[in-house]
Amino acid sequence: MNGVLVVDDDADIRETLSVVLERQGFRVVTAVDGADALQYLQGGELPSLILLDLMMPRMTGEEFRVAQIANNQLKAIPVVALSGASRLDETAVRLGVEVLPKPIELSQLLKTVSRFCQKES
Amino acid sequence: VIAEDQRPPEPLTPVGARTATPLPRRPRTSIRGKLVALTLAVILIPVFSVAAIVAVREIRDIRTQIVEANALMGEMVAEFGAAALAFQDRTAAEQTLRALGNHDEFVDAALYDSEGKLVASFARPGHSDAPPSPSLDPGARPRAQVEGDRITAVRPVEYRGVRYGTLVLHTSTAPLTSRVRAYLWGLLLLTIGVVAASLMLAWALERMVSKRLLRLAEVARHIAQKEDYTVRADAQGGDEIGLLGQAFNRMLAEIGRRQQQAQQAVRTRDEFLSVASHELKTPLTSLKLQVQGLLATPPAVVDKNEARRLASSMALTERQIRRLERLINNLLDVSRIAVGRFTMEVEDVDLSALVRDVASQFTAELERVGCRLTLDLPDDVMGRWDALRLEQVVVNLISNAIKYGDGKPIDLSLAVDDGHALIRVRDHGIGIAPDDQKRIFGRFERAVSVNYGGLGLGLYITRQIVMAHGGTIRVESTLGEGSTFVVEVPRRGPPWQKGGGS
């Protein structure tokens, strides 16, 4: 798939991101935490972009990113972190990923996603 | 973007900066020095006074004694000598004089007859320095006077009113001088003794007091320098200094405990901030994206009035979401400032474009309150600033001007002088009383009643941002006529930001 993998423990965020991105023609799959995301990646097609929440139970965004980089097949997938820290998120800087500050601006979200993914329709 | 985690110096660093001068290692005047001086003064002054008084009296007494003995002897010799002189009996005269030999203090004596010729003389061997003169003025007046180390007495030798000759008697003052010398030696020894005793006393006191106090001061100095509250002072000895040490240690324990509490509180607050920002922003994210999504692709509503009402509701909802977002961000900013975690990202910014952009975001709001915003912006005001933070400043100033502007026109102008950019926002609203003008830049402060809404954080954050840029903010205002806020920021970026230009 060429879509977006949304990894967030908040169901409403997952649904919202799915709705707004799908409305723009992107394919979206979701995972509830890092472990869930890894499981999905090991089984299915690889997405063009992962939108990753950093604060999640079970497996945090940071742990997921570490596991992802350690995996040769997965490490090339670009990751954009969704961060509650309004500016520089220390974790995101450490992980070397781009940041979309929460609350996310729709225009910014679409601009970012468009850089990595192609619309299906 | 150059991401630099800068902590602007003055306002954002935690208070408690060490401005006090360091404690000196050694006292300027030591207790020992003072003690020695005091002991010497206390002992030596009375001792010297008493010794002086006693010595003066003693010397006077001895002198009187010698003079009296001299006179008595003279009288006796004159008595016995009168007969010898009367009969020209030289042997008797010499016998009379020799009787003086029994008395140590007499040095020599000479008897002269009525014509002034020497009749007989006596000299103590080894004492008399000159032989008696062979003749003497026969009418020599009686006298007794001290000459160097001897007393010379001259007296007539008479019997029943007839003068038969003259007696010259020399008495040694050696007992007097030896007594004086003994006094001086005594005083010298006493002085040496007192000085030695006071030095020993001072040494003992230093061991007991000064050294321990200095150690205590050393501990205090160490703590002030290293901020290490785990060290303890020597609290041995049940005396006052031991007690001081105990009190000192108890204070240290208390300070250490409070410091730990404070650190714990800061940690708790940091964690809370992180969690709170996440928790507050998560629901806001869904809300904002949903509303923006609906605004971007509105649902098809056939009825035109319905459609307009829906659009208006959606716009209002989005506005309120932004407001909520601003409030949350303000709270988080304030907390970050409080813990010194206010980050700055300095880059090349066109302030003119930035101000124009911010002003355009207010178009709808200005229309709604019926207020006109006039911009006076020169082209290209380039500088090294944190764009998002300066945006916050301009947003805050315009929001305030609208909020307190009473719907009257607002002027926003941008000017450049060498090295600085000046943002000037002027409203014609309610104004700020002189007393309040100082207050409004503080945390949770505002000039007006709470009825105006807001947390009272805007100008506080604004000022912190301006100061973090190395700039200044001031207000000129007349109550009832409006306010002018002037922000001045250096174009080369914060002076403490290393590197700079690109």
Coordinates of C-alpha atoms in Angstrom, one line a residue:
Chain A
M1 CA 0.0 0.0 0.0
N2 CA 1.0 3.6 -0.5
G3 CA -1.1 4.9 2.4
V4 CA -0.5 6.3 5.9
L5 CA -0.2 4.2 9.0
V6 CA -1.6 6.2 12.0
V7 CA -0.3 5.0 15.3
D8 CA -2.1 6.6 18.3
D9 CA -3.7 5.2 21.4
D10 CA -6.6 7.7 21.3
A11 CA -9.5 6.3 19.3
D12 CA -10.9 9.7 18.4
I13 CA -7.6 10.8 17.0
R14 CA -7.3 7.6 14.9
E15 CA -10.8 8.1 13.6
T16 CA -10.4 11.8 12.9
L17 CA -7.1 11.4 11.1
S18 CA -8.6 8.6 9.0
V19 CA -11.7 10.7 8.1
V20 CA -9.8 13.8 7.1
L21 CA -7.0 12.0 5.2
E22 CA -9.4 9.6 3.5
R23 CA -11.6 12.5 2.5
Q24 CA -8.5 13.9 0.7
G25 CA -8.0 10.6 -1.0
F26 CA -5.3 9.0 1.1
R27 CA -5.4 5.4 2.2
V28 CA -5.2 5.1 5.9
V29 CA -4.6 2.2 8.3
T30 CA -4.5 2.5 12.1
A31 CA -2.7 0.9 15.0
V32 CA -3.4 1.5 18.7
D33 CA 0.2 1.5 19.9
G34 CA 3.8 0.6 18.9
A35 CA 3.4 -3.1 19.4
D36 CA 0.2 -3.2 17.3
A37 CA 2.0 -1.2 14.6
L38 CA 5.0 -3.5 14.5
Q39 CA 2.7 -6.5 14.2
Y40 CA 0.8 -4.9 11.3
L41 CA 4.1 -4.0 9.5
Q42 CA 5.4 -7.5 9.8
G43 CA 2.3 -9.0 8.2
G44 CA 1.1 -6.6 5.6
E45 CA 2.1 -4.1 3.0
L46 CA 4.4 -1.2 4.0
P47 CA 2.9 2.3 4.2
S48 CA 4.6 5.4 2.6
L49 CA 4.4 7.3 5.9
I50 CA 3.9 6.5 9.6
L51 CA 2.2 9.2 11.7
L52 CA 3.4 8.3 15.2
D53 CA 2.1 9.4 18.6
L54 CA 4.9 9.5 21.1
M55 CA 3.0 8.9 24.3
M56 CA 1.3 5.5 24.2
P57 CA 0.9 2.7 26.7
R58 CA 2.4 -0.8 26.2
M59 CA 5.0 0.4 23.6
T60 CA 5.8 4.1 23.3
G61 CA 6.5 5.9 20.0
E62 CA 10.1 6.0 21.0
E63 CA 10.3 2.3 21.5
F64 CA 8.5 1.7 18.3
R65 CA 10.9 3.9 16.4
V66 CA 13.9 2.1 17.9
A67 CA 12.5 -1.3 16.9
Q68 CA 11.6 0.1 13.4
I69 CA 15.2 1.3 12.8
A70 CA 16.6 -2.0 13.9
N71 CA 14.5 -3.7 11.3
N72 CA 16.1 -3.5 7.8
Q73 CA 12.8 -3.9 5.9
L74 CA 11.1 -1.2 8.0
K75 CA 13.8 1.4 8.6
A76 CA 13.3 3.3 5.4
I77 CA 9.7 4.2 6.1
P78 CA 9.5 7.9 7.0
V79 CA 8.0 8.8 10.3
V80 CA 6.4 12.0 11.4
A81 CA 5.8 12.3 15.2
L82 CA 2.6 13.8 16.6
S83 CA 3.7 15.7 19.7
G84 CA 2.0 17.5 22.4
A85 CA 5.0 19.6 23.1
S86 CA 4.2 22.8 21.3
R87 CA 7.7 23.4 19.8
L88 CA 10.8 21.3 19.9
D89 CA 9.9 17.9 21.2
E90 CA 13.1 16.5 22.8
T91 CA 12.2 12.9 22.0
A92 CA 11.4 13.7 18.4
V93 CA 14.7 15.6 18.0
R94 CA 16.5 12.6 19.5
L95 CA 14.8 10.2 17.2
G96 CA 15.5 12.4 14.2
V97 CA 12.0 12.6 13.0
E98 CA 9.8 15.5 11.8
V99 CA 7.1 16.8 14.2
L100 CA 3.5 17.8 13.8
P101 CA 2.6 19.7 16.9
K102 CA -0.7 19.0 18.5
P103 CA -3.3 20.3 18.1
I104 CA -2.6 19.6 14.5
E105 CA -3.5 22.2 11.8
L106 CA -5.3 20.6 8.9
S107 CA -3.4 22.5 6.3
Q108 CA -0.1 21.5 7.8
L109 CA -1.2 17.8 8.1
L110 CA -2.2 17.7 4.5
K111 CA 1.0 19.4 3.3
T112 CA 3.2 17.0 5.3
V113 CA 1.3 13.8 4.2
S114 CA 1.3 14.9 0.6
R115 CA 5.1 15.1 0.6
F116 CA 5.3 11.4 1.4
C117 CA 2.2 9.9 -0.1
Q118 CA 0.2 9.9 -3.3
K119 CA -3.5 10.2 -3.4
E120 CA -5.3 7.1 -4.6
S121 CA -8.0 8.8 -6.5
Chain B
V1 CA 16.2 26.7 11.0
I2 CA 18.9 26.7 13.5
A3 CA 17.5 25.0 16.6
E4 CA 19.3 26.3 19.6
D5 CA 18.1 25.7 23.0
Q6 CA 19.0 29.0 24.5
R7 CA 18.2 30.1 27.9
P8 CA 18.0 33.9 27.8
P9 CA 19.8 35.1 30.9
E10 CA 18.0 37.6 33.1
P11 CA 14.4 36.8 33.7
L12 CA 14.2 33.2 32.8
T13 CA 17.0 31.8 34.8
P14 CA 15.8 30.6 38.2
V15 CA 16.2 33.1 41.0
G16 CA 18.8 32.7 43.7
A17 CA 21.7 33.8 41.5
R18 CA 24.8 34.1 43.6
T19 CA 25.5 37.8 43.8
A20 CA 27.0 37.8 47.3
T21 CA 30.7 38.3 47.6
P22 CA 32.5 35.2 48.8
L23 CA 33.4 34.9 52.4
P24 CA 37.0 35.6 53.2
R25 CA 39.1 32.7 54.5
R26 CA 40.6 34.5 57.4
P27 CA 39.2 37.3 59.6
R28 CA 40.7 40.7 59.1
T29 CA 41.3 41.1 62.9
S30 CA 41.6 37.8 64.6
I31 CA 40.1 37.0 68.0
R32 CA 43.6 36.0 69.1
G33 CA 45.0 39.5 68.2
K34 CA 42.2 41.1 70.1
L35 CA 42.6 38.9 73.1
V36 CA 46.4 39.5 73.3
A37 CA 45.8 43.3 73.1
L38 CA 43.1 43.2 75.7
T39 CA 45.0 41.0 78.1
L40 CA 48.1 43.1 77.9
A41 CA 46.1 46.3 78.4
V42 CA 44.0 44.9 81.3
I43 CA 47.1 43.5 83.1
L44 CA 49.9 45.8 82.2
I45 CA 48.2 49.2 82.7
P46 CA 47.2 48.7 86.4
V47 CA 50.5 46.8 87.2
F48 CA 52.5 49.7 85.7
S49 CA 50.5 52.3 87.5
V50 CA 50.8 50.6 90.9
A51 CA 54.4 49.9 90.3
A52 CA 55.0 53.5 89.4
I53 CA 53.2 54.8 92.5
V54 CA 55.0 52.3 94.8
A55 CA 58.4 53.0 93.2
V56 CA 58.0 56.8 93.6
R57 CA 57.1 56.5 97.2
E58 CA 59.7 54.0 98.0
I59 CA 62.4 56.0 96.3
R60 CA 61.4 59.1 98.1
D61 CA 61.4 57.2 101.4
I62 CA 64.9 55.8 100.8
R63 CA 66.2 59.1 99.8
T64 CA 64.8 60.7 103.0
Q65 CA 66.3 57.9 105.0
I66 CA 69.7 58.5 103.5
V67 CA 69.5 62.2 103.9
E68 CA 68.4 61.8 107.5
A69 CA 71.1 59.2 108.3
N70 CA 73.6 61.5 106.8
A71 CA 72.4 64.4 108.9
L72 CA 72.4 62.3 112.0
M73 CA 75.9 61.0 111.4
G74 CA 77.1 64.5 110.6
E75 CA 75.7 65.8 113.8
M76 CA 77.4 63.0 115.8
V77 CA 80.7 63.5 114.1
A78 CA 80.5 67.2 114.5
E79 CA 79.8 66.7 118.3
F80 CA 82.7 64.4 118.8
G81 CA 84.9 66.3 116.4
A82 CA 84.4 69.6 118.1
A83 CA 86.6 68.7 121.0
A84 CA 89.3 67.2 118.8
L85 CA 89.3 70.3 116.7
A86 CA 89.3 72.6 119.8
F87 CA 92.4 70.9 121.1
Q88 CA 94.0 70.4 117.7
D89 CA 94.1 66.7 118.5
R90 CA 94.6 65.1 115.0
T91 CA 94.5 61.5 116.4
A92 CA 91.2 62.0 118.2
A93 CA 89.8 63.6 115.0
E94 CA 90.8 60.6 112.9
Q95 CA 89.4 58.2 115.4
T96 CA 86.1 60.0 115.3
L97 CA 86.0 59.8 111.6
R98 CA 87.0 56.2 111.5
A99 CA 83.9 55.4 113.6
L100 CA 82.0 56.1 110.4
G101 CA 83.6 53.1 108.8
N102 CA 81.1 51.0 110.5
H103 CA 78.4 52.5 108.3
D104 CA 78.5 51.2 104.7
E105 CA 76.9 54.1 103.1
F106 CA 79.5 56.6 104.1
V107 CA 82.1 57.0 101.4
D108 CA 84.5 59.5 102.9
A109 CA 84.7 62.4 105.4
A110 CA 87.1 65.2 106.1
L111 CA 87.4 67.6 109.1
Y112 CA 88.8 71.1 108.6
D113 CA 89.8 73.5 111.3
S114 CA 88.5 77.0 111.7
E115 CA 91.1 78.3 109.2
G116 CA 89.9 75.8 106.6
K117 CA 92.9 73.5 106.8
L118 CA 92.5 69.8 106.6
V119 CA 92.9 68.2 110.0
A120 CA 91.8 64.6 109.5
S121 CA 90.2 62.5 106.7
F122 CA 88.7 59.1 106.2
A123 CA 88.1 57.3 103.0
R124 CA 86.4 53.9 102.5
P125 CA 88.9 51.9 100.5
G126 CA 87.8 51.4 96.9
H127 CA 85.0 53.9 97.2
S128 CA 86.4 57.3 97.4
D129 CA 87.5 58.6 94.0
A130 CA 89.4 61.7 95.0
P131 CA 91.3 62.7 98.1
P132 CA 89.8 65.4 100.2
S133 CA 90.9 68.9 99.2
P134 CA 93.6 70.2 101.6
S135 CA 91.7 73.4 102.3
L136 CA 88.2 74.7 102.6
D137 CA 86.6 78.1 102.9
P138 CA 86.5 78.4 106.7
G139 CA 83.1 80.1 106.5
A140 CA 81.5 77.5 104.2
R141 CA 77.8 77.5 104.7
P142 CA 76.1 74.2 105.8
R143 CA 74.5 72.3 102.9
A144 CA 73.5 68.9 101.8
Q145 CA 73.2 68.1 98.1
V146 CA 73.0 65.2 95.8
E147 CA 75.9 65.1 93.3
G148 CA 75.7 62.2 90.9
D149 CA 75.8 58.9 93.0
R150 CA 76.6 60.6 96.3
I151 CA 75.3 63.1 98.7
T152 CA 77.7 65.8 99.9
A153 CA 77.0 67.3 103.3
V154 CA 78.9 70.3 104.6
R155 CA 78.3 71.3 108.2
P156 CA 80.0 73.5 110.8
V157 CA 81.6 71.8 113.8
E158 CA 80.5 73.9 116.8
Y159 CA 80.5 73.6 120.5
R160 CA 78.5 76.0 122.6
G161 CA 78.0 78.4 119.8
V162 CA 81.7 78.5 118.9
R163 CA 82.7 77.2 115.4
Y164 CA 85.8 75.1 115.5
G165 CA 85.8 73.9 112.0
T166 CA 83.9 72.2 109.2
L167 CA 82.9 68.6 108.4
V168 CA 82.6 67.4 104.8
L169 CA 80.8 64.1 104.5
H170 CA 80.0 62.1 101.4
T171 CA 77.3 59.5 101.5
S172 CA 76.7 57.0 98.7
T173 CA 73.3 56.8 97.0
A174 CA 74.1 53.3 95.8
P175 CA 71.2 51.7 97.9
L176 CA 68.8 54.1 96.2
T177 CA 70.0 53.3 92.6
S178 CA 70.2 49.6 93.3
R179 CA 66.6 49.7 94.6
V180 CA 65.5 51.6 91.5
R181 CA 67.3 49.1 89.3
A182 CA 65.6 46.3 91.2
Y183 CA 62.3 47.9 90.5
L184 CA 63.0 48.2 86.8
W185 CA 64.1 44.6 86.5
G186 CA 61.0 43.6 88.4
L187 CA 58.8 45.5 86.0
L188 CA 60.6 44.1 82.9
L189 CA 60.3 40.5 84.2
L190 CA 56.6 41.2 85.0
T191 CA 56.0 42.5 81.5
I192 CA 57.7 39.5 79.9
G193 CA 55.6 37.2 82.2
V194 CA 52.4 39.0 81.3
V195 CA 53.1 39.0 77.6
A196 CA 53.9 35.3 77.7
A197 CA 50.9 34.5 79.8
S198 CA 48.6 36.4 77.5
L199 CA 50.0 34.7 74.4
M200 CA 49.4 31.4 76.1
L201 CA 45.9 32.4 77.0
A202 CA 45.3 33.5 73.4
W203 CA 46.7 30.3 72.1
A204 CA 44.5 28.2 74.4
L205 CA 41.5 30.3 73.4
E206 CA 42.3 30.0 69.8
R207 CA 42.3 26.2 70.1
M208 CA 39.0 26.4 72.0
V209 CA 37.3 29.1 70.1
S210 CA 38.9 30.6 67.0
K211 CA 39.9 27.4 65.2
R212 CA 36.5 25.9 65.7
L213 CA 34.8 29.0 64.6
L214 CA 37.0 29.2 61.5
R215 CA 36.2 25.6 60.7
L216 CA 32.5 26.4 61.0
A217 CA 33.0 29.4 58.6
E218 CA 34.9 27.1 56.3
V219 CA 32.0 24.7 56.2
A220 CA 29.6 27.5 55.5
R221 CA 31.8 28.7 52.7
H222 CA 32.0 25.3 51.2
I223 CA 28.3 25.0 51.2
A224 CA 27.8 28.4 49.7
Q225 CA 30.2 27.5 46.9
K226 CA 29.3 23.9 46.2
E227 CA 25.6 24.0 47.3
D228 CA 26.3 20.7 49.0
Y229 CA 24.0 20.4 52.0
T230 CA 25.2 17.0 53.0
V231 CA 28.4 18.2 54.8
R232 CA 28.2 18.7 58.5
A233 CA 30.0 21.0 60.9
D234 CA 32.0 19.7 63.9
A235 CA 29.5 20.0 66.8
Q236 CA 31.8 18.5 69.5
G237 CA 32.1 19.9 72.9
G238 CA 29.2 20.9 75.1
D239 CA 30.1 24.6 75.1
E240 CA 28.6 27.5 73.2
I241 CA 30.5 26.8 70.0
G242 CA 29.5 23.2 70.1
L243 CA 25.9 24.4 70.5
L244 CA 26.4 26.7 67.5
G245 CA 27.7 23.8 65.5
Q246 CA 24.6 21.8 66.4
A247 CA 22.3 24.6 65.4
F248 CA 24.2 25.0 62.2
N249 CA 23.9 21.3 61.4
R250 CA 20.2 21.3 62.2
M251 CA 19.8 24.3 59.8
L252 CA 21.8 22.4 57.1
A253 CA 19.6 19.4 57.5
E254 CA 16.5 21.6 57.2
I255 CA 17.9 23.4 54.1
G256 CA 18.8 20.0 52.5
R257 CA 15.3 18.7 53.2
R258 CA 13.7 21.8 51.7
Q259 CA 16.0 21.7 48.7
Q260 CA 15.0 18.1 48.1
Q261 CA 11.4 19.0 48.4
A262 CA 11.8 21.9 46.0
Q263 CA 13.6 19.6 43.5
Q264 CA 10.9 17.0 43.9
A265 CA 8.2 19.8 43.3
V266 CA 10.0 20.9 40.1
R267 CA 10.2 17.3 38.9
T268 CA 6.5 16.7 39.7
R269 CA 5.6 19.9 37.9
D270 CA 7.7 19.0 34.9
E271 CA 6.0 15.6 34.7
F272 CA 2.6 17.2 35.2
L273 CA 3.3 19.6 32.4
S274 CA 4.2 16.9 30.0
V275 CA 1.2 14.8 30.9
A276 CA -1.2 17.8 31.0
S277 CA 0.0 19.2 27.6
H278 CA -0.6 15.8 26.1
E279 CA -3.9 15.2 27.8
L280 CA -5.3 18.7 26.9
K281 CA -4.0 18.7 23.4
T282 CA -5.3 15.2 22.4
P283 CA -9.0 16.0 22.5
L284 CA -8.3 19.4 21.0
T285 CA -6.5 17.7 18.1
S286 CA -9.6 15.7 17.1
L287 CA -11.9 18.7 17.6
K288 CA -9.7 21.0 15.5
L289 CA -9.1 18.5 12.6
Q290 CA -12.8 17.6 12.5
V291 CA -13.9 21.2 12.4
Q292 CA -11.2 22.3 9.9
G293 CA -12.2 19.3 7.8
L294 CA -15.8 20.4 7.8
L295 CA -14.8 23.9 6.9
A296 CA -12.7 22.7 4.1
T297 CA -15.4 20.5 2.6
P298 CA -18.7 21.7 4.0
P299 CA -21.5 19.3 3.9
A300 CA -23.9 20.0 1.1
V301 CA -26.9 21.8 2.5
V302 CA -29.5 22.8 0.0
D303 CA -31.2 25.6 2.0
K304 CA -29.1 28.8 1.6
N305 CA -30.0 30.2 5.0
E306 CA -29.2 26.9 6.6
A307 CA -25.9 26.7 4.8
R308 CA -25.0 30.2 6.0
R309 CA -25.9 29.4 9.6
L310 CA -23.9 26.2 9.5
A311 CA -20.9 28.0 8.0
S312 CA -21.1 30.7 10.7
S313 CA -21.3 28.1 13.5
M314 CA -18.4 26.2 12.1
A315 CA -16.3 29.4 11.9
L316 CA -17.2 30.3 15.5
T317 CA -16.4 26.8 16.7
E318 CA -13.0 26.9 15.0
R319 CA -12.3 30.4 16.5
Q320 CA -13.1 29.1 19.9
I321 CA -10.8 26.1 19.4
R322 CA -8.0 28.4 18.5
R323 CA -8.7 30.4 21.6
L324 CA -8.6 27.3 23.7
E325 CA -5.4 26.4 22.0
R326 CA -3.9 29.8 22.8
L327 CA -4.9 29.6 26.4
I328 CA -3.4 26.1 26.8
N329 CA -0.2 27.2 25.0
N330 CA 0.0 30.3 27.2
L331 CA -0.3 28.2 30.4
L332 CA 2.4 25.8 29.1
D333 CA 4.7 28.8 28.1
V334 CA 4.3 30.3 31.6
S335 CA 5.2 27.0 33.2
R336 CA 8.2 26.6 30.9
I337 CA 9.4 30.0 31.7
A338 CA 9.0 29.2 35.4
V339 CA 11.2 26.2 35.1
G340 CA 13.7 27.8 32.7
R341 CA 12.8 25.6 29.7
F342 CA 11.8 28.4 27.3
T343 CA 13.3 27.4 24.0
M344 CA 14.2 29.8 21.2
E345 CA 14.8 29.0 17.5
V346 CA 16.5 31.9 15.9
E347 CA 16.4 32.2 12.1
D348 CA 16.4 35.0 9.4
V349 CA 12.9 36.6 9.6
D350 CA 11.2 39.4 7.6
L351 CA 9.4 41.1 10.4
S352 CA 7.4 43.2 8.0
A353 CA 5.9 40.1 6.3
L354 CA 5.4 38.5 9.7
V355 CA 3.4 41.4 11.0
R356 CA 1.3 41.6 7.8
D357 CA 0.6 37.9 8.0
V358 CA -0.5 38.1 11.7
A359 CA -2.6 41.2 11.0
S360 CA -4.4 39.4 8.2
Q361 CA -5.4 36.6 10.7
F362 CA -7.4 39.3 12.5
T363 CA -9.4 40.4 9.6
A364 CA -12.5 38.5 10.6
E365 CA -12.3 39.5 14.2
L366 CA -11.7 43.2 13.4
E367 CA -14.8 43.1 11.1
R368 CA -16.9 41.5 13.8
V369 CA -16.0 44.2 16.5
G370 CA -16.1 47.0 13.8
C371 CA -12.6 48.2 14.4
R372 CA -10.1 49.4 11.8
L373 CA -6.4 48.4 11.9
T374 CA -4.0 50.6 10.1
L375 CA -0.6 49.2 9.2
D376 CA 2.5 51.3 8.5
L377 CA 5.1 48.8 7.4
P378 CA 8.4 49.4 5.6
D379 CA 9.5 46.7 3.2
D380 CA 11.9 44.0 4.3
V381 CA 12.7 44.4 7.9
M382 CA 15.1 41.5 8.2
G383 CA 16.6 40.3 11.5
R384 CA 17.5 37.2 13.4
W385 CA 14.6 36.3 15.5
D386 CA 12.4 33.4 16.6
A387 CA 9.5 33.8 14.1
L388 CA 6.9 31.9 16.0
R389 CA 7.7 33.7 19.2
L390 CA 7.6 37.1 17.6
E391 CA 4.3 36.1 16.0
Q392 CA 3.0 35.4 19.5
V393 CA 4.1 39.0 20.5
V394 CA 2.3 40.6 17.6
V395 CA -0.8 38.5 18.2
N396 CA -0.8 39.4 21.9
L397 CA -0.4 43.1 21.2
I398 CA -3.1 43.2 18.5
S399 CA -5.5 41.1 20.6
N400 CA -5.0 43.4 23.6
A401 CA -5.5 46.5 21.4
I402 CA -8.8 45.0 20.1
K403 CA -9.9 43.8 23.5
Y404 CA -9.2 47.1 25.3
G405 CA -9.5 49.4 22.2
D406 CA -13.2 50.1 22.6
G407 CA -13.8 49.5 18.9
K408 CA -11.7 52.6 18.0
P409 CA -9.0 52.6 15.3
I410 CA -5.7 50.8 16.0
D411 CA -2.4 51.8 14.5
L412 CA 0.4 49.3 14.0
S413 CA 3.7 50.7 12.8
L414 CA 7.1 49.1 12.2
A415 CA 10.3 51.1 12.2
V416 CA 14.0 50.4 12.0
D417 CA 16.9 52.2 13.6
D418 CA 20.4 51.0 13.5
G419 CA 20.5 47.6 15.1
H420 CA 16.9 47.5 16.3
A421 CA 13.4 47.0 15.0
L422 CA 10.5 48.8 16.7
I423 CA 7.0 47.5 16.7
R424 CA 4.5 50.1 17.9
V425 CA 0.8 49.2 18.5
R426 CA -1.5 52.1 19.4
D427 CA -5.1 51.9 20.5
H428 CA -7.6 54.6 21.5
G429 CA -9.4 52.6 24.1
I430 CA -9.7 52.6 27.9
G431 CA -6.0 53.2 28.6
I432 CA -4.0 52.1 31.7
A433 CA -3.6 54.0 34.9
P434 CA 0.1 54.9 35.8
D435 CA 0.1 52.5 38.7
D436 CA -1.1 49.7 36.6
Q437 CA 1.4 50.3 33.9
K438 CA 4.2 48.8 36.0
R439 CA 2.0 45.8 37.0
I440 CA 0.7 44.6 33.7
F441 CA 3.8 42.8 32.6
G442 CA 3.7 40.6 35.7
R443 CA 2.3 37.1 35.9
F444 CA -1.5 36.8 36.2
E445 CA -1.8 40.6 36.3
R446 CA -4.1 42.8 34.4
A447 CA -5.1 46.4 34.7
V448 CA -8.8 45.9 34.5
S449 CA -11.3 43.7 36.2
V450 CA -11.7 40.0 35.4
N451 CA -14.8 40.8 33.4
Y452 CA -12.5 41.3 30.4
G453 CA -11.6 37.6 30.4
G454 CA -8.3 36.0 29.8
L455 CA -5.7 34.7 32.3
G456 CA -3.6 37.8 32.5
L457 CA -0.6 36.0 30.9
G458 CA -0.4 37.6 27.5
L459 CA 1.8 40.6 28.4
Y460 CA 3.9 38.5 30.8
I461 CA 4.7 36.0 28.1
T462 CA 5.2 38.9 25.6
R463 CA 7.7 40.5 27.8
Q464 CA 9.5 37.3 28.4
I465 CA 9.7 36.7 24.7
V466 CA 11.0 40.2 24.0
M467 CA 13.5 39.9 26.8
A468 CA 14.6 36.5 25.5
H469 CA 15.4 38.4 22.2
G470 CA 17.5 40.9 24.2
G471 CA 14.8 43.6 23.6
T472 CA 12.6 45.8 25.6
I473 CA 8.9 46.5 25.9
R474 CA 7.3 49.6 27.3
V475 CA 3.9 51.2 27.4
E476 CA 2.7 54.8 27.2
S477 CA -0.8 55.4 28.2
T478 CA -3.4 57.9 29.4
L479 CA -6.4 56.6 31.1
G480 CA -9.4 57.0 28.9
E481 CA -7.4 57.9 25.8
G482 CA -5.7 54.7 24.9
S483 CA -2.3 53.0 25.1
T484 CA 0.8 52.6 23.0
F485 CA 2.9 49.5 23.4
V486 CA 6.4 49.7 22.0
V487 CA 8.6 46.7 21.4
E488 CA 12.2 47.1 20.6
V489 CA 14.2 44.0 19.5
P490 CA 17.9 43.9 18.3
R491 CA 18.1 42.8 14.6
R492 CA 21.2 40.7 15.1
G493 CA 19.4 38.4 17.5
P494 CA 19.8 37.9 21.2
P495 CA 23.3 39.3 22.2
W496 CA 24.0 36.0 24.1
Q497 CA 23.2 33.9 21.1
K498 CA 26.6 32.7 19.7
G499 CA 27.2 32.4 16.0
G500 CA 24.3 34.4 14.7
G501 CA 24.5 35.5 11.0
S502 CA 24.1 33.2 8.1

